Coordinates of C-alpha atoms in Angstrom, one line a residue:
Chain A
X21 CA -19.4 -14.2 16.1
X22 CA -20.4 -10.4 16.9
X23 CA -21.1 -8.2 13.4
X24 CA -18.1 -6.4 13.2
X25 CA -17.2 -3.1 11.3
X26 CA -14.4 -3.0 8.5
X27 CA -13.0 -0.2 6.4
X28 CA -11.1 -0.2 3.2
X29 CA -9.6 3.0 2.1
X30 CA -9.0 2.3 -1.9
X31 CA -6.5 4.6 -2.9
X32 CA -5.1 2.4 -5.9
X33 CA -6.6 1.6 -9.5
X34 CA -4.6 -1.0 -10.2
X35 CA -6.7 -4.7 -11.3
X36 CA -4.7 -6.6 -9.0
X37 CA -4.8 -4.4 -6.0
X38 CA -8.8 -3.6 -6.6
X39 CA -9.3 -7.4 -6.8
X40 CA -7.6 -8.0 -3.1
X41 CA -9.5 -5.2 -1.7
X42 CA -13.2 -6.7 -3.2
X43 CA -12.1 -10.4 -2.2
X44 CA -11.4 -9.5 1.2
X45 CA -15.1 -6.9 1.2
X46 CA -16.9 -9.7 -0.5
X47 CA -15.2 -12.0 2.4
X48 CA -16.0 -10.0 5.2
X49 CA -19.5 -9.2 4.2
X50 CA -20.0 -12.8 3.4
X51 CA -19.5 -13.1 7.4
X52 CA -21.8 -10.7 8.3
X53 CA -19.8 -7.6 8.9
X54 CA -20.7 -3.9 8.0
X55 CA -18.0 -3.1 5.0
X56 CA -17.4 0.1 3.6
X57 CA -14.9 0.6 0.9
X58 CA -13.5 4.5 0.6
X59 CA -12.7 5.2 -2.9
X60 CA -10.2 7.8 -3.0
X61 CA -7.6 9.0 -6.1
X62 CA -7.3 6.4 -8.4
X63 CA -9.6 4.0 -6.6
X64 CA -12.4 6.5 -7.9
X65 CA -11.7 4.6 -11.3
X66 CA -14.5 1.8 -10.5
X67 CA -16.6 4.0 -9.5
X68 CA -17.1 6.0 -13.1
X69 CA -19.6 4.6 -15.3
X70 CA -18.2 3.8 -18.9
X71 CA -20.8 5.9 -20.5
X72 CA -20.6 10.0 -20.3
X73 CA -23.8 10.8 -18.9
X74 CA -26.6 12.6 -20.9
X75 CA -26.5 15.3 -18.1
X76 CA -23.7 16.5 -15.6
X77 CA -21.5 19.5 -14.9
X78 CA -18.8 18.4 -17.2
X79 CA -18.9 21.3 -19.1
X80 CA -17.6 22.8 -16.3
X81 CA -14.1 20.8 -16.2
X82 CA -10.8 22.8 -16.7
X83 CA -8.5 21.5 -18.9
X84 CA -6.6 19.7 -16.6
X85 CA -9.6 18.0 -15.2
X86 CA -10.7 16.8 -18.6
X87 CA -7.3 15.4 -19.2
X88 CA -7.2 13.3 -16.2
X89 CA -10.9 12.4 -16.8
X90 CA -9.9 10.8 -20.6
X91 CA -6.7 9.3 -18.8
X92 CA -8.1 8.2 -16.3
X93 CA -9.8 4.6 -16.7
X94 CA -14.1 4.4 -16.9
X95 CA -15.2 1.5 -14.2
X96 CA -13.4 -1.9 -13.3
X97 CA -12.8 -3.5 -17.1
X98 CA -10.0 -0.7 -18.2
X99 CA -7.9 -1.7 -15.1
X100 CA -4.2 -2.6 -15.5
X101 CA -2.0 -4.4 -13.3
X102 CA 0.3 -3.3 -10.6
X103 CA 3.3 -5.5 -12.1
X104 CA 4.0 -7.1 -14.8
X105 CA 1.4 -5.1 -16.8
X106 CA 3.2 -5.7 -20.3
X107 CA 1.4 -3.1 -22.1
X108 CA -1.8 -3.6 -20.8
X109 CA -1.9 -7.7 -21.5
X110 CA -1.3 -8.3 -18.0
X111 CA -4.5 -7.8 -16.6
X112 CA -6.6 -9.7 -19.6
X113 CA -3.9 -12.4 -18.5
X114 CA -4.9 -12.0 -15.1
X115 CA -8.7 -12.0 -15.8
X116 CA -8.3 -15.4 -18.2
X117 CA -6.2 -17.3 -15.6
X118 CA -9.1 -16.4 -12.7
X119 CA -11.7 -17.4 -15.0
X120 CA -10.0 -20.8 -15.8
X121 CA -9.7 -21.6 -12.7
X122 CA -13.5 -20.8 -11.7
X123 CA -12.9 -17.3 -9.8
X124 CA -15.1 -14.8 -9.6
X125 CA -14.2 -11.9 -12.2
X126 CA -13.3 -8.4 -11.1
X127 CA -16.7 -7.0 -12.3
X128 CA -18.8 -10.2 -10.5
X129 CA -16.8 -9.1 -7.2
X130 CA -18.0 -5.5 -7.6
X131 CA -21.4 -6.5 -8.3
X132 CA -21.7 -9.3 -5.5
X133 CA -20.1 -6.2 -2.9
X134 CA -23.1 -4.2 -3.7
X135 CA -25.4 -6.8 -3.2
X136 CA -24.1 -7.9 -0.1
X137 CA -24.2 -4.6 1.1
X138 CA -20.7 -3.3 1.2
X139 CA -21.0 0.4 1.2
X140 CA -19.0 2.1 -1.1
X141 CA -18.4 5.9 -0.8
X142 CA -16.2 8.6 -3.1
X143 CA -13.9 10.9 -1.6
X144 CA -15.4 14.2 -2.3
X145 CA -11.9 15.7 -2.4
X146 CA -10.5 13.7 -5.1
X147 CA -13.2 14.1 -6.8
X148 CA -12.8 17.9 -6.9
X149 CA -9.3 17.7 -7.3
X150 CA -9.7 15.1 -10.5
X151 CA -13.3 17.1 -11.9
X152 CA -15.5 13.9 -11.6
X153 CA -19.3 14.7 -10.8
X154 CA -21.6 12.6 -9.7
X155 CA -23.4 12.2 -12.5
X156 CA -20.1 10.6 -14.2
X157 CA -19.8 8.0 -10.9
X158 CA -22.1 5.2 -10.4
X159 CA -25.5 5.5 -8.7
X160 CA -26.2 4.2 -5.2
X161 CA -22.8 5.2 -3.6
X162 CA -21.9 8.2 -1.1
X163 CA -20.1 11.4 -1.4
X164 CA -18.2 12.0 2.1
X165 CA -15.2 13.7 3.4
X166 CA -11.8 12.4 5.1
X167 CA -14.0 13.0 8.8
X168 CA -16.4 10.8 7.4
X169 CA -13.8 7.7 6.7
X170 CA -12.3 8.8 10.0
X171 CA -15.9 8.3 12.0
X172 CA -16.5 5.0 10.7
X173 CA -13.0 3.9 11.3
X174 CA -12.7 4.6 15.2
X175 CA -15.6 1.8 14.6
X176 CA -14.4 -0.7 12.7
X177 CA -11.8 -3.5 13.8
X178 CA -10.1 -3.5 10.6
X179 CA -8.6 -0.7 8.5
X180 CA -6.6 -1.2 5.6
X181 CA -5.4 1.2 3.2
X182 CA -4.6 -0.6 -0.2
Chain B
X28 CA 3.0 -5.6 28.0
X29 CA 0.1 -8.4 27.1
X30 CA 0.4 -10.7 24.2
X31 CA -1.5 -9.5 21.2
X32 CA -1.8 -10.3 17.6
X33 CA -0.7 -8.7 14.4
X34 CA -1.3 -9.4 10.7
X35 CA 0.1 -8.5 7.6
X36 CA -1.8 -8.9 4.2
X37 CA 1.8 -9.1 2.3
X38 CA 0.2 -8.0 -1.5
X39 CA 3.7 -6.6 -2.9
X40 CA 6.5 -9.2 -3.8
X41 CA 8.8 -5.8 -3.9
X42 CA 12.2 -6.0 -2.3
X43 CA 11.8 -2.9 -0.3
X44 CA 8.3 -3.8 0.7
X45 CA 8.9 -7.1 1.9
X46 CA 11.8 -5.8 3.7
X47 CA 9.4 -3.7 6.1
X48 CA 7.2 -6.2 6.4
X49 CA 9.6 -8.7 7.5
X50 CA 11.1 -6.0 10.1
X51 CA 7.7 -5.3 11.3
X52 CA 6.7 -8.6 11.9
X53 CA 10.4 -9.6 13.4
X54 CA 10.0 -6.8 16.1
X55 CA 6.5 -7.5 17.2
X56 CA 7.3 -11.8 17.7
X57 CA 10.8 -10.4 19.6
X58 CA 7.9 -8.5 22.0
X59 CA 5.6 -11.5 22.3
X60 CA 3.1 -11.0 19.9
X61 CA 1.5 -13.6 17.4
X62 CA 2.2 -12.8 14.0
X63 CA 0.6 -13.7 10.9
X64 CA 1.8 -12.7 7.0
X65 CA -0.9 -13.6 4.5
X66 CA 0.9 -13.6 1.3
X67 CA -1.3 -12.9 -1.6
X68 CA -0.8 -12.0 -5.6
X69 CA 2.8 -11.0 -5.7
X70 CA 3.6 -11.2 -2.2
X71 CA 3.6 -15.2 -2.3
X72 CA 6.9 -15.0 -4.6
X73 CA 8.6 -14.9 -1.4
X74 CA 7.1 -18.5 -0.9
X75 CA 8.4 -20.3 -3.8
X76 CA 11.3 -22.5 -4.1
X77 CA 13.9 -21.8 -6.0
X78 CA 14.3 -25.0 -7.1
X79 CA 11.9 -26.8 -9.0
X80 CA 10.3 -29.5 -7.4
X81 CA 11.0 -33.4 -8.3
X82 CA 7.5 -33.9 -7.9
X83 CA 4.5 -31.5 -8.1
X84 CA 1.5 -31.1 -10.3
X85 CA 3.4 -28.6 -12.6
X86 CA 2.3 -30.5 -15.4
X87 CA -1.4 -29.6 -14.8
X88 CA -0.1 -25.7 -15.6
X89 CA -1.8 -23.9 -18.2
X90 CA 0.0 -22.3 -21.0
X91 CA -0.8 -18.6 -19.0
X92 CA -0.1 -20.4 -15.4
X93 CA 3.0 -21.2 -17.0
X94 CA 4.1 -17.7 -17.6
X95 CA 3.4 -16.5 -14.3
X96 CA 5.2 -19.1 -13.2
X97 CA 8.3 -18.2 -15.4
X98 CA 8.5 -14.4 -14.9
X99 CA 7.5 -13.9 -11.2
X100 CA 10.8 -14.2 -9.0
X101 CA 11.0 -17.3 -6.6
X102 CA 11.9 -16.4 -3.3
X103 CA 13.4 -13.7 -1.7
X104 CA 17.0 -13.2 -3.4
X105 CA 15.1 -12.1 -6.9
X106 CA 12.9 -9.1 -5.5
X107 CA 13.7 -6.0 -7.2
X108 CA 12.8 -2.3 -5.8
X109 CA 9.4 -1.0 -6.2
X110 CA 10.8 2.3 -6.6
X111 CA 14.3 3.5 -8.4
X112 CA 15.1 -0.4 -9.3
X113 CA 17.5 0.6 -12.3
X114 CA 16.9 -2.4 -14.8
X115 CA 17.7 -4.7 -11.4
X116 CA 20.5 -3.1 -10.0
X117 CA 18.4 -1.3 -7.1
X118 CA 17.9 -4.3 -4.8
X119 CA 21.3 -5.5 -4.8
X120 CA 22.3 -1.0 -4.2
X121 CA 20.0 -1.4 -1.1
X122 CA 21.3 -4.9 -0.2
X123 CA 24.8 -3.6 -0.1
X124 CA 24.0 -0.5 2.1
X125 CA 22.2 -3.2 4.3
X126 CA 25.5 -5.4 5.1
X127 CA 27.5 -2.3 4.9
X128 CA 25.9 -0.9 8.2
X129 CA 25.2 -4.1 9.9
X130 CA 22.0 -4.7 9.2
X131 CA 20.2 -7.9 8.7
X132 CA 19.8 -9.1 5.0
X133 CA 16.3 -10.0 3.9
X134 CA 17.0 -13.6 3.6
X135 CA 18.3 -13.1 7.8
X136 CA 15.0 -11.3 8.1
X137 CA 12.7 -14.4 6.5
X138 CA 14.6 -17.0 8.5
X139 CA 14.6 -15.0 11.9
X140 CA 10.9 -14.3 11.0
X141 CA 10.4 -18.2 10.9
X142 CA 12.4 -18.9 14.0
X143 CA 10.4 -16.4 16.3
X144 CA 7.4 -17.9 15.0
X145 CA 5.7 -15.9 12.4
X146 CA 3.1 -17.9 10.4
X147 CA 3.4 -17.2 6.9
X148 CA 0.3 -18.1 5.2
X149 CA -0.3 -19.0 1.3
X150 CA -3.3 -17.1 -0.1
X151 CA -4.8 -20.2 -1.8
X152 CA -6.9 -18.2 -4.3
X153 CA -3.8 -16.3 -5.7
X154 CA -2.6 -19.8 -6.0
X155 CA -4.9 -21.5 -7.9
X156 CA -4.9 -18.4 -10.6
X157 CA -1.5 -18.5 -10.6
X158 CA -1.0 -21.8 -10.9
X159 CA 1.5 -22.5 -7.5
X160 CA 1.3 -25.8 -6.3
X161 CA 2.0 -26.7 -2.5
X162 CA 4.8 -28.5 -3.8
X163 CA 6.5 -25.6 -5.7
X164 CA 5.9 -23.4 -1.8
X165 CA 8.5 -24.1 1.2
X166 CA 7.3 -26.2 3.8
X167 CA 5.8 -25.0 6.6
X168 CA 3.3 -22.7 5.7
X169 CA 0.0 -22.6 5.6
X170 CA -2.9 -22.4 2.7
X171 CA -5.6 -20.3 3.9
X172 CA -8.5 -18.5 1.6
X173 CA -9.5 -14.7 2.8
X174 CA -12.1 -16.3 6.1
X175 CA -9.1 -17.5 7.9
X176 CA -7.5 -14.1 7.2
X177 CA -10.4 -12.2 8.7
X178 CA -10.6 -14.4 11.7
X179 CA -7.5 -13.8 12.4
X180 CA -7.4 -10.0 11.6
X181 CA -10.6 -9.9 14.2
X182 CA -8.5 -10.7 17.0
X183 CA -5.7 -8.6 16.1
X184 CA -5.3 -4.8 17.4
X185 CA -2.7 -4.2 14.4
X186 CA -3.8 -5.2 10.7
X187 CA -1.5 -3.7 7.6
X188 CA -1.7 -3.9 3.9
X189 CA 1.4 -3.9 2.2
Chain C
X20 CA -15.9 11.6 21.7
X21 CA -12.9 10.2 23.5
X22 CA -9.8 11.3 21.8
X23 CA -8.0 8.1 19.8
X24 CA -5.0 7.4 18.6
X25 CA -3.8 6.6 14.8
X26 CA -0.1 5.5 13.1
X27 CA 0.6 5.6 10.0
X28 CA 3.5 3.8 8.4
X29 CA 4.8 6.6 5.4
X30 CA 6.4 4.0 3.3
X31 CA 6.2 5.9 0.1
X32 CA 7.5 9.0 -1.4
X33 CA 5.1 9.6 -3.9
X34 CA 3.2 12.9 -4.2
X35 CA -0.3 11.6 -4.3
X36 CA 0.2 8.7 -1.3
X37 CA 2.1 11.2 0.8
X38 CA -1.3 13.5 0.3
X39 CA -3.1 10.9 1.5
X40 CA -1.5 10.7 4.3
X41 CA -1.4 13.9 5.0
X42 CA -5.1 14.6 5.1
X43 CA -6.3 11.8 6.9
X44 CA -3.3 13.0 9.5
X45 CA -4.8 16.4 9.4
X46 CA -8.1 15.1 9.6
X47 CA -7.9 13.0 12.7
X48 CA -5.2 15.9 14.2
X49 CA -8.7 18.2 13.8
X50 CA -11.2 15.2 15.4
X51 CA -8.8 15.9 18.6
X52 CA -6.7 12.8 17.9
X53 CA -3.3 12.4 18.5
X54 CA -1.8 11.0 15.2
X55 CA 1.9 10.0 14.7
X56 CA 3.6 9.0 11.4
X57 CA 6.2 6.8 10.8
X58 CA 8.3 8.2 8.1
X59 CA 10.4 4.9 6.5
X60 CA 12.4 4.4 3.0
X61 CA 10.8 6.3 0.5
X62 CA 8.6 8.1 3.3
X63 CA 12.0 9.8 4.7
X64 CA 11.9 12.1 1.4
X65 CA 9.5 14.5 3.0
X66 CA 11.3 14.8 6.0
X67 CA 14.6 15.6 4.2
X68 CA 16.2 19.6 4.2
X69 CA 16.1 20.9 0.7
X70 CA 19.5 22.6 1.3
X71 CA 22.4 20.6 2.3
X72 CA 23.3 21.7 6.1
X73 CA 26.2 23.5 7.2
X74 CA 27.6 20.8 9.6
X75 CA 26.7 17.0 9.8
X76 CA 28.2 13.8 8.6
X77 CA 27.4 13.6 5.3
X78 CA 31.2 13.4 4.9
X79 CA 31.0 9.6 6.1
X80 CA 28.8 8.1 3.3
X81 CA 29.4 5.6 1.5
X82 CA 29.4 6.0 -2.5
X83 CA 25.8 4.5 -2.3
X84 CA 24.8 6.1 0.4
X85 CA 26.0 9.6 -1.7
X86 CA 23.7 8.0 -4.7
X87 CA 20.6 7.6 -2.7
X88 CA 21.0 11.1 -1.4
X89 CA 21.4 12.5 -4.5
X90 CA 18.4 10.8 -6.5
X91 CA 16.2 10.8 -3.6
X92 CA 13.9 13.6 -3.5
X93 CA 14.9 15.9 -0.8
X94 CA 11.4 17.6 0.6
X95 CA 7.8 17.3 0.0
X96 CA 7.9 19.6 -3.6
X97 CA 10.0 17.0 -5.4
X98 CA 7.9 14.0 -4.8
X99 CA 6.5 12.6 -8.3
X100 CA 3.1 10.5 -8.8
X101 CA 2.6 6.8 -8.4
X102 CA 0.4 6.6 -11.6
X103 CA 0.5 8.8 -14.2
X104 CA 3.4 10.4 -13.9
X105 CA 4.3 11.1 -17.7
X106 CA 7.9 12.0 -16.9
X107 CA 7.7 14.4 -14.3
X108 CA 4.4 16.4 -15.1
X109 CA 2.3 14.4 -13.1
X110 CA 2.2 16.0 -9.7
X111 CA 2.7 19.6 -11.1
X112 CA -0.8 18.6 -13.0
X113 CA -2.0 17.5 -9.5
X114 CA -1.1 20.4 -7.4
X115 CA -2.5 22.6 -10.1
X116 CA -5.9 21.0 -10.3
X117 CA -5.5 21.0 -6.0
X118 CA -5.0 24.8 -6.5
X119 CA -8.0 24.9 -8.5
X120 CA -10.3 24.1 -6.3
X121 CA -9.2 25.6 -3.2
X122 CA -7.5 22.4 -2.0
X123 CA -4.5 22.9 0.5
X124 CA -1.6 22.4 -1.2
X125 CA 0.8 19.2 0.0
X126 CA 3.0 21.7 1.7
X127 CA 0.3 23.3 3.7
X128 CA -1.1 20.0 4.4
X129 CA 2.7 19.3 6.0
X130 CA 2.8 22.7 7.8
X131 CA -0.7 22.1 9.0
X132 CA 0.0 18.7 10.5
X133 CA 2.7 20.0 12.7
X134 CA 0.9 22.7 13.4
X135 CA -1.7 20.2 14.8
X136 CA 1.0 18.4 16.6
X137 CA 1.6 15.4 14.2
X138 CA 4.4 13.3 15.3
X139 CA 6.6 12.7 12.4
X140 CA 9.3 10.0 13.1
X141 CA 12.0 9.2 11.1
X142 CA 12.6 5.2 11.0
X143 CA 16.2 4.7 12.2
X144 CA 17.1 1.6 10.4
X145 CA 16.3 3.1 7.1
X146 CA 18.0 6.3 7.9
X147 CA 21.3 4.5 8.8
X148 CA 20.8 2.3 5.3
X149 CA 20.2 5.5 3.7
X150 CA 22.7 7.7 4.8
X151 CA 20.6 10.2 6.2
X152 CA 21.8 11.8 9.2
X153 CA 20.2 14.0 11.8
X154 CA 21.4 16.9 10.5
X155 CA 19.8 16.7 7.1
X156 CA 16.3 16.0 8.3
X157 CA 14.1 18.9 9.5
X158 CA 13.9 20.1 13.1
X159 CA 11.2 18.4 15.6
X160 CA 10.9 15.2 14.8
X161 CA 11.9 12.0 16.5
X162 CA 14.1 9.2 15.6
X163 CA 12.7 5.8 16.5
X164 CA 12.8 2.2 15.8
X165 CA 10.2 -0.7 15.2
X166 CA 9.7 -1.2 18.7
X167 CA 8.5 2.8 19.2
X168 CA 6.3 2.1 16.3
X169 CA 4.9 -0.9 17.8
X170 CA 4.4 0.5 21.1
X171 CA 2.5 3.2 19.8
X172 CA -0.1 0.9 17.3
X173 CA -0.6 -1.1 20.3
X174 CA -2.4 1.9 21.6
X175 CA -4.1 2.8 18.3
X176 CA -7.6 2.3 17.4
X177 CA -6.3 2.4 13.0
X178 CA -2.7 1.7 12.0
X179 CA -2.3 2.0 8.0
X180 CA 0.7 1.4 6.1
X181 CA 1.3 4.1 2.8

C-alpha cells in the first residue's frame, strides 16, 4: 500500500476522546503513513508539560490566562472523561480496565506516536488566546497556524476532527 | 453518480449524535454508496442487547467491567442528549418532535440503516476494556481493531468523527 | 494551487467548537477555497435572528417546539463553552482573552466568512424537528437536506463533522 497522509485536528481534552485519536495515529503510523495530530483548544492539554518551566514568558499572562492555565489540565495523566466522569473516577476507571486487559495506557500511546513519528503541532492561536508559551508545552512539537493544518490536509486522505 | 465509500468513527453513544450519524449514513446507502460505522467507546451502546444473553462469557467480567456494563445504556431507546438532556427527559422531548413531524425515529433509522446495508462494525479494543462480549452485541456485525478501520477509511472520499 | 473544496457538518452550538469552525472556514475561504457549512441541531443556534420576526409561522409550534426555541440560544453571542463553562462565564472569559490578543472575535469570524462567500446551510430535517422556520433564520443561506450535503463532500477534498 502507497504511504498515505492523515490529519487529526484534536480539539477535545477529554481521556476518552484523546485515547481514540492516539489509537487510530498510533494505527496509522504503524502502517506507514505520515500522521500529524493538530492540537488545538483543549487538545493543547497533552501537550503542557506538568512542570512550570524554570524559564518562560509566564510572567507575562493576564489574569485570565493564568486562570485557564491552573484550570486547565498539565499533560495526558490529569485527563477526565467525556461521560460518565463521576467526579473525576471515571477516567482512573478507564485507565485500570485498559491496563487489565493488556492495553496500552494513554501516556504509552503518546510516547509510541512520537516515536513512530506522528507529528504533533500546537495551534498558535489557542495558544495565544489560552497564554500557553512554548516553554510551558513539550519540546519537539510545532507551532503553526489554521493555513498550516489546511496545507497538510488538501494532502492527506483522512481528516478527522475529534 | 459512481459508487463510493463512506465511514463513520461513531465515538458518541449520545442520542442526538447517533441520530446524525444514522441519517448520514441512511442517505448516502439510499445514493449507492458503501457505508461503514465503526462504533468505538460509547458509540458501541447502540450495539448491545437489551436483553441479557442466556449464554455469554459475562461471568469472566471484572468488578470495573461490570460497572460499565451496568451504567452504559444498551441500545438505542436509552440514549440521552448530549446537550440540554434535563435529568433524561431531553431524548424522549426530541423523540416526540420527531414523530410529531413525520420523521423517522432512531430505532426506524438503525433498522433502515441495516436494511440498506450499512456495516456496523464493533471496535474490539473498546470491547475488551469494556468488557462486551460478542454475545452481549446483536448479530450481524462485525469486530474489527483500528487497521480494518483505516483500510477502509483509505478508500473512502468521506471519513467523519462523531 | 487548485482551488478545493471543504464541508463542514456544524453539529454543535458551543462557543468554542463553533470558533473552530469558523476559522478553519475562514481560513480555507482565504486559501481561495470554496467552503460550505452544514448548520444541524445545535449548529442551527448561530444561524438563528436574535429578534423574533415580524411575520412567520412561529404561531404553528408545537409546545416543544416553543421550548426548544426558547432555551436554544438564538445567535452566535449566546453560545456557552463545551468545557469549562462554570455557569455561564465561560465563553465571556474566552472572548475576553480572544480580545486580548487581537483575535477576531466569534462574530467577526461569522461576518468574515460570509464575507468570504461561506455557504451556510441550514439542515432541514432538524429545522422542521426544531420548529425553526425560514423566517427566523438570517438572510442568505440555503435550506438543504442530507442528499445536498452529500453531494457536496463527494466533491470535497476534507469533510469534518463539529
Amino acid at each position: 500500500m502507497d504511504t498515505t497522509k492523515k490529519t487529526i485536528i484534536l480539539f477535545s481534552g477529554d481521556f476518552d476522546k484523546v485515547m481514540a485519536a492516539l489509537i487510530i495515529a498510533n494505527g496509522a503510523a504503524a502502517m506507514g503513513d505520515d500522521v500529524t495530530i493538530f492540537c488545538t483548544f483543549w487538545g493543547l492539554n497533552i501537550l503542557r508539560k506538568t512542570e512550570k518551566p524554570l524559564s518562560g514568558g509566564s510572567g507575562k499572562k493576564s489574569t485570565l490566562q493564568s486562570m485557564f492555565g491552573m484550570m486547565m489540565p498539565k499533560g495526558t495523566k490529569k485527563l477526565g472523561l467525556s461521560k460518565m466522569n463521576f467526579a473525576g473516577m471515571g477516567a482512573p476507571m478507564m485507565r485500570k480496565a485498559t491496563r487489565d486487559v493488556g492495553g496500552m495506557s494513554l501516556e504509552e500511546l503518546f510516547t509510541s506516536a512520537r516515536e513512530q513519528g506522528v507529528k504533533f503541532v500546537a495551534c498558535s492561536l489557542s495558544m495565544d488566546i489560552l497564554g500557553f508559551t512554548k516553554e510551558e508545552l513539550i519540546d519537539d512539537i510545532e507551532f503553526e497556524g489554521v493555513a498550516a493544518y489546511l496545507g497538510e490536509a488538501d494532502e492527506a486522505n483522512v481528516n478527522l476532527f475529534i
